[in-house]
Amino acid sequence: MRNIRLVATDLDGTFLKNDKTISDRNLKALDLLGKYKVIRVAATGRNLRKVNEVIPSNVPFDYIVFSSGSGIYDRINNKHLYSKNISSESAEHLVEYMLKRDLNFHAFWPVPENHHLWYHRGSEPCMEFERYFSFHNSYAYPLPSGNGLPHGVCQFLVVIPGDELLYFKMKNDIEDICPEVRIIRSSSPLETGYIWLEIFHKSVSKGNGVLHLCELLGIEPGQTIGIGNDYNDLDLLEITAHSFLTDNAPEVLKPHFQLLPTNEEDAFAQAVEGIVHE
């Protein structure tokens, strides 16, 4: 345990239970890490406002790598440390591509205001788009028309059917059209049968966010633990020295990492307790 200085965990499907609550055992595991002076990091696709909805101020995470690494927030000192957004020019190219293909998508404002978003409904109804919109409509505005976007964006979220071939074609098309960006795939936390294409600046990932934090804190990657459950955790799990995947992860990912029980069975706590007891 004395060789571990930082533990980074995903939230949804990993640290949180399915009903978005936190188990007593996981809370005790966070406290245990604090006693060993280990830095506790939440690395999540949620924006900071959405993080605060499920991680109250008394839950002792030290840092938040949010929006898949687009921003880093220091909870100890209550300040933003880092942000990376997509430029206005690239955002305009991407909007043009999506409108031509009549896609359902959201465009999130730059960090740290990325809980605000623009939206566009394609002509083909999409219940997954509507479900997501229902959680964010308080900060949602129709996509501006005519004069382009007033500023860059943090990310785009495009909802498509669960078609692997369509996903890879769109990923290749978008990254060819706009070399500044990359696609991060997410499984829908709302419903099966859909794939989320999350478009970020090419340097953005949970892994790069944690690496940047390690540099700021003087921590070596070999002194880290990562815990996740989905495709958008791969960049994190590939840079941490000890990397764990929960049993509720997609089957195709399981052969590549140490397996934990599901998020409903206190996966985070079991990872921490296993390291402490070694």
Tab-separated table of C-alpha atoms in Angstrom:
chain	number	residue	atom	x	y	z
A	1	MET	CA	0.000	0.000	0.000
A	2	ARG	CA	2.884	2.390	0.650
A	3	ASN	CA	3.623	2.300	-3.108
A	4	ILE	CA	0.132	3.567	-4.013
A	5	ARG	CA	-0.355	7.326	-4.018
A	6	LEU	CA	-3.481	7.803	-6.162
A	7	VAL	CA	-6.692	5.842	-6.825
A	8	ALA	CA	-8.960	6.923	-9.708
A	9	THR	CA	-12.417	5.469	-10.151
A	10	ASP	CA	-15.246	5.894	-12.613
A	11	LEU	CA	-18.584	6.776	-11.005
A	12	ASP	CA	-21.605	5.405	-12.891
A	13	GLY	CA	-21.562	1.619	-12.995
A	14	THR	CA	-18.386	1.501	-10.892
A	15	PHE	CA	-18.355	3.518	-7.659
A	16	LEU	CA	-22.088	4.303	-7.645
A	17	LYS	CA	-24.830	1.727	-7.299
A	18	ASN	CA	-27.411	1.480	-10.069
A	19	ASP	CA	-29.743	3.838	-8.203
A	20	LYS	CA	-26.859	6.389	-8.020
A	21	THR	CA	-26.391	5.979	-4.267
A	22	ILE	CA	-23.084	5.259	-2.514
A	23	SER	CA	-22.751	2.174	-0.334
A	24	ASP	CA	-21.453	2.469	3.223
A	25	ARG	CA	-18.650	0.076	2.336
A	26	ASN	CA	-17.465	2.269	-0.534
A	27	LEU	CA	-17.541	5.323	1.731
A	28	LYS	CA	-15.445	3.487	4.301
A	29	ALA	CA	-12.976	2.537	1.550
A	30	LEU	CA	-12.595	6.226	0.648
A	31	ASP	CA	-11.936	7.032	4.299
A	32	LEU	CA	-9.386	4.210	4.447
A	33	LEU	CA	-7.496	5.678	1.492
A	34	GLY	CA	-7.497	9.041	3.246
A	35	LYS	CA	-5.888	7.509	6.327
A	36	TYR	CA	-3.060	6.272	4.095
A	37	LYS	CA	-2.842	9.758	2.488
A	38	VAL	CA	-3.749	8.330	-0.917
A	39	ILE	CA	-5.208	10.853	-3.381
A	40	ARG	CA	-8.829	9.969	-4.251
A	41	VAL	CA	-9.964	10.865	-7.778
A	42	ALA	CA	-13.354	10.520	-9.448
A	43	ALA	CA	-12.785	10.157	-13.222
A	44	THR	CA	-16.144	10.465	-14.913
A	45	GLY	CA	-18.005	11.374	-18.066
A	46	ARG	CA	-20.326	13.565	-16.010
A	47	ASN	CA	-19.933	17.335	-16.064
A	48	LEU	CA	-19.118	18.969	-12.747
A	49	ARG	CA	-22.704	19.946	-11.982
A	50	LYS	CA	-23.822	16.352	-12.563
A	51	VAL	CA	-20.979	15.090	-10.364
A	52	ASN	CA	-22.183	17.279	-7.512
A	53	GLU	CA	-25.655	15.744	-7.803
A	54	VAL	CA	-24.327	12.301	-6.813
A	55	ILE	CA	-21.148	13.150	-4.863
A	56	PRO	CA	-22.068	15.456	-1.958
A	57	SER	CA	-19.391	17.695	-0.462
A	58	ASN	CA	-18.938	15.352	2.513
A	59	VAL	CA	-17.890	12.439	0.274
A	60	PRO	CA	-14.091	12.697	0.434
A	61	PHE	CA	-12.899	12.757	-3.166
A	62	ASP	CA	-9.898	15.072	-3.487
A	63	TYR	CA	-10.077	15.768	-7.238
A	64	ILE	CA	-12.632	15.352	-10.036
A	65	VAL	CA	-11.524	14.531	-13.582
A	66	PHE	CA	-14.819	15.386	-15.257
A	67	SER	CA	-16.374	15.297	-18.730
A	68	SER	CA	-14.063	12.404	-19.650
A	69	GLY	CA	-10.959	14.480	-18.927
A	70	SER	CA	-12.021	17.829	-20.432
A	71	GLY	CA	-11.616	19.409	-17.009
A	72	ILE	CA	-9.965	18.822	-13.633
A	73	TYR	CA	-11.386	20.260	-10.433
A	74	ASP	CA	-9.570	20.538	-7.098
A	75	ARG	CA	-12.173	19.847	-4.411
A	76	ILE	CA	-9.691	20.518	-1.612
A	77	ASN	CA	-9.110	24.129	-2.678
A	78	ASN	CA	-12.357	24.622	-4.611
A	79	LYS	CA	-10.803	25.628	-7.933
A	80	HIS	CA	-10.492	24.532	-11.562
A	81	LEU	CA	-7.041	23.274	-12.528
A	82	TYR	CA	-7.360	22.390	-16.205
A	83	SER	CA	-9.666	22.486	-19.233
A	84	LYS	CA	-9.480	21.428	-22.871
A	85	ASN	CA	-12.175	22.344	-25.397
A	86	ILE	CA	-12.817	21.982	-29.126
A	87	SER	CA	-12.075	25.122	-31.156
A	88	SER	CA	-14.846	27.179	-32.757
A	89	GLU	CA	-13.618	26.310	-36.258
A	90	SER	CA	-13.684	22.567	-35.609
A	91	ALA	CA	-17.059	22.852	-33.893
A	92	GLU	CA	-18.515	24.537	-36.986
A	93	HIS	CA	-17.225	21.730	-39.242
A	94	LEU	CA	-18.741	19.106	-36.977
A	95	VAL	CA	-22.118	20.850	-36.799
A	96	GLU	CA	-22.192	21.031	-40.605
A	97	TYR	CA	-21.434	17.289	-40.836
A	98	MET	CA	-24.174	16.378	-38.357
A	99	LEU	CA	-26.814	18.612	-39.907
A	100	LYS	CA	-26.160	17.186	-43.371
A	101	ARG	CA	-26.691	13.686	-41.960
A	102	ASP	CA	-29.785	14.710	-40.003
A	103	LEU	CA	-28.402	13.402	-36.709
A	104	ASN	CA	-29.745	13.806	-33.191
A	105	PHE	CA	-27.010	15.490	-31.161
A	106	HIS	CA	-26.055	17.738	-28.253
A	107	ALA	CA	-23.217	20.291	-28.266
A	108	PHE	CA	-21.904	21.232	-24.813
A	109	TRP	CA	-20.493	24.665	-24.020
A	110	PRO	CA	-16.808	24.973	-23.073
A	111	VAL	CA	-15.557	23.898	-19.634
A	112	PRO	CA	-16.351	24.996	-16.962
A	113	GLU	CA	-19.839	25.967	-18.238
A	114	ASN	CA	-20.381	22.678	-20.028
A	115	HIS	CA	-23.545	21.819	-18.144
A	116	HIS	CA	-25.117	24.200	-20.692
A	117	LEU	CA	-25.738	22.725	-24.126
A	118	TRP	CA	-27.253	23.253	-27.544
A	119	TYR	CA	-29.368	20.519	-29.074
A	120	HIS	CA	-30.633	19.468	-32.491
A	121	ARG	CA	-33.351	16.925	-33.235
A	122	GLY	CA	-33.027	15.024	-36.478
A	123	SER	CA	-36.142	14.127	-38.456
A	124	GLU	CA	-35.938	10.521	-37.248
A	125	PRO	CA	-37.387	10.327	-33.711
A	126	CYS	CA	-34.968	8.921	-31.123
A	127	MET	CA	-36.264	7.986	-27.690
A	128	GLU	CA	-32.735	7.778	-26.291
A	129	PHE	CA	-32.094	11.372	-27.355
A	130	GLU	CA	-35.338	12.428	-25.642
A	131	ARG	CA	-34.495	10.534	-22.453
A	132	TYR	CA	-31.106	12.242	-22.234
A	133	PHE	CA	-32.657	15.618	-23.078
A	134	SER	CA	-35.174	15.225	-20.253
A	135	PHE	CA	-32.293	15.180	-17.731
A	136	HIS	CA	-30.642	18.307	-19.149
A	137	ASN	CA	-33.437	20.495	-20.508
A	138	SER	CA	-33.036	23.121	-17.766
A	139	TYR	CA	-29.747	24.139	-19.406
A	140	ALA	CA	-30.561	23.215	-23.017
A	141	TYR	CA	-31.032	25.644	-25.911
A	142	PRO	CA	-31.899	25.056	-29.586
A	143	LEU	CA	-28.870	25.010	-31.863
A	144	PRO	CA	-28.238	28.549	-33.184
A	145	SER	CA	-29.054	28.946	-36.852
A	146	GLY	CA	-27.670	31.267	-39.474
A	147	ASN	CA	-24.624	32.837	-37.812
A	148	GLY	CA	-22.842	29.753	-36.482
A	149	LEU	CA	-21.867	29.044	-32.890
A	150	PRO	CA	-20.845	31.990	-30.696
A	151	HIS	CA	-17.925	29.994	-29.228
A	152	GLY	CA	-16.265	26.586	-29.180
A	153	VAL	CA	-17.575	23.544	-27.362
A	154	CYS	CA	-16.376	21.027	-24.819
A	155	GLN	CA	-17.895	18.049	-26.600
A	156	PHE	CA	-20.609	16.665	-28.843
A	157	LEU	CA	-22.838	13.748	-27.953
A	158	VAL	CA	-24.397	11.876	-30.881
A	159	VAL	CA	-26.899	9.093	-30.194
A	160	ILE	CA	-27.040	6.316	-32.801
A	161	PRO	CA	-28.591	2.828	-32.935
A	162	GLY	CA	-26.452	0.002	-31.545
A	163	ASP	CA	-24.926	-0.771	-34.955
A	164	GLU	CA	-21.179	-1.534	-34.744
A	165	LEU	CA	-20.550	-0.931	-38.464
A	166	LEU	CA	-22.333	2.420	-38.359
A	167	TYR	CA	-20.352	3.414	-35.279
A	168	PHE	CA	-16.959	2.678	-36.845
A	169	LYS	CA	-17.891	4.377	-40.124
A	170	MET	CA	-18.984	7.544	-38.335
A	171	LYS	CA	-15.926	7.474	-36.081
A	172	ASN	CA	-13.602	7.286	-39.090
A	173	ASP	CA	-15.539	9.938	-41.036
A	174	ILE	CA	-15.553	12.436	-38.166
A	175	GLU	CA	-11.896	11.977	-37.264
A	176	ASP	CA	-10.947	12.356	-40.958
A	177	ILE	CA	-13.014	15.515	-41.360
A	178	CYS	CA	-11.710	17.086	-38.168
A	179	PRO	CA	-8.221	15.921	-37.052
A	180	GLU	CA	-8.484	18.031	-33.881
A	181	VAL	CA	-10.987	15.608	-32.345
A	182	ARG	CA	-11.363	12.001	-31.306
A	183	ILE	CA	-14.352	9.755	-30.605
A	184	ILE	CA	-14.900	8.140	-27.226
A	185	ARG	CA	-17.514	5.411	-27.239
A	186	SER	CA	-19.919	4.975	-24.324
A	187	SER	CA	-22.602	2.443	-23.619
A	188	SER	CA	-25.894	4.137	-22.848
A	189	PRO	CA	-26.567	4.283	-19.093
A	190	LEU	CA	-30.251	4.867	-19.888
A	191	GLU	CA	-31.281	2.104	-22.276
A	192	THR	CA	-29.806	-0.790	-24.245
A	193	GLY	CA	-29.755	-0.768	-28.033
A	194	TYR	CA	-27.919	2.544	-28.499
A	195	ILE	CA	-24.317	3.703	-28.861
A	196	TRP	CA	-23.165	7.121	-27.718
A	197	LEU	CA	-20.478	8.844	-29.809
A	198	GLU	CA	-18.804	11.423	-27.604
A	199	ILE	CA	-16.604	13.819	-29.562
A	200	PHE	CA	-13.790	15.586	-27.693
A	201	HIS	CA	-10.522	17.333	-28.415
A	202	LYS	CA	-8.041	14.609	-29.379
A	203	SER	CA	-6.008	15.091	-26.193
A	204	VAL	CA	-9.026	14.518	-23.941
A	205	SER	CA	-9.431	11.233	-22.083
A	206	LYS	CA	-9.831	10.122	-18.497
A	207	GLY	CA	-6.324	8.672	-18.719
A	208	ASN	CA	-4.760	11.924	-19.895
A	209	GLY	CA	-6.680	13.817	-17.223
A	210	VAL	CA	-5.281	11.559	-14.514
A	211	LEU	CA	-1.780	11.758	-16.026
A	212	HIS	CA	-1.978	15.564	-15.987
A	213	LEU	CA	-3.042	15.446	-12.346
A	214	CYS	CA	-0.174	13.078	-11.539
A	215	GLU	CA	2.269	15.545	-13.090
A	216	LEU	CA	0.850	18.394	-11.011
A	217	LEU	CA	1.114	16.332	-7.815
A	218	GLY	CA	4.472	14.667	-8.506
A	219	ILE	CA	3.010	11.158	-8.656
A	220	GLU	CA	4.388	8.449	-10.953
A	221	PRO	CA	1.917	6.370	-13.047
A	222	GLY	CA	3.385	3.303	-11.356
A	223	GLN	CA	1.891	4.524	-8.081
A	224	THR	CA	-1.725	4.521	-9.316
A	225	ILE	CA	-4.855	2.371	-9.316
A	226	GLY	CA	-7.691	2.672	-11.858
A	227	ILE	CA	-11.195	1.208	-11.610
A	228	GLY	CA	-13.817	1.295	-14.377
A	229	ASN	CA	-16.616	-0.512	-16.131
A	230	ASP	CA	-16.959	0.644	-19.751
A	231	TYR	CA	-15.315	1.599	-23.035
A	232	ASN	CA	-14.784	5.197	-21.937
A	233	ASP	CA	-12.639	3.933	-19.036
A	234	LEU	CA	-10.104	2.175	-21.273
A	235	ASP	CA	-7.755	5.174	-21.502
A	236	LEU	CA	-7.713	5.358	-17.715
A	237	LEU	CA	-7.157	1.642	-17.186
A	238	GLU	CA	-4.334	1.580	-19.737
A	239	ILE	CA	-2.252	4.174	-17.842
A	240	THR	CA	-2.777	3.083	-14.231
A	241	ALA	CA	-0.377	0.538	-12.755
A	242	HIS	CA	-3.108	-1.570	-11.154
A	243	SER	CA	-6.260	-1.602	-13.298
A	244	PHE	CA	-9.580	-3.177	-12.388
A	245	LEU	CA	-12.804	-3.755	-14.316
A	246	THR	CA	-16.161	-4.468	-12.727
A	247	ASP	CA	-18.109	-7.585	-13.650
A	248	ASN	CA	-20.954	-5.490	-15.133
A	249	ALA	CA	-18.565	-4.367	-17.901
A	250	PRO	CA	-19.009	-5.422	-21.569
A	251	GLU	CA	-17.800	-9.000	-21.990
A	252	VAL	CA	-15.301	-8.071	-24.703
A	253	LEU	CA	-13.307	-5.942	-22.226
A	254	LYS	CA	-13.050	-8.454	-19.396
A	255	PRO	CA	-10.058	-10.534	-20.599
A	256	HIS	CA	-7.789	-7.473	-20.493
A	257	PHE	CA	-8.023	-6.402	-16.829
A	258	GLN	CA	-8.287	-7.711	-13.286
A	259	LEU	CA	-11.950	-8.410	-12.579
A	260	LEU	CA	-13.967	-7.194	-9.606
A	261	PRO	CA	-17.567	-7.959	-8.613
A	262	THR	CA	-20.272	-5.640	-9.957
A	263	ASN	CA	-20.905	-2.077	-8.820
A	264	GLU	CA	-23.885	-3.438	-6.867
A	265	GLU	CA	-21.455	-5.594	-4.867
A	266	ASP	CA	-19.093	-2.813	-3.716
A	267	ALA	CA	-16.492	-3.312	-6.434
A	268	PHE	CA	-14.600	-0.145	-5.458
A	269	ALA	CA	-14.311	-1.202	-1.819
A	270	GLN	CA	-13.146	-4.669	-2.764
A	271	ALA	CA	-10.345	-3.250	-4.910
A	272	VAL	CA	-9.198	-0.916	-2.137
A	273	GLU	CA	-9.430	-3.556	0.602
A	274	GLY	CA	-7.496	-6.012	-1.529
A	275	ILE	CA	-4.601	-3.570	-1.925
A	276	VAL	CA	-4.619	-2.560	1.745
A	277	HIS	CA	-4.463	-6.166	2.909
A	278	GLU	CA	-1.607	-7.187	0.625
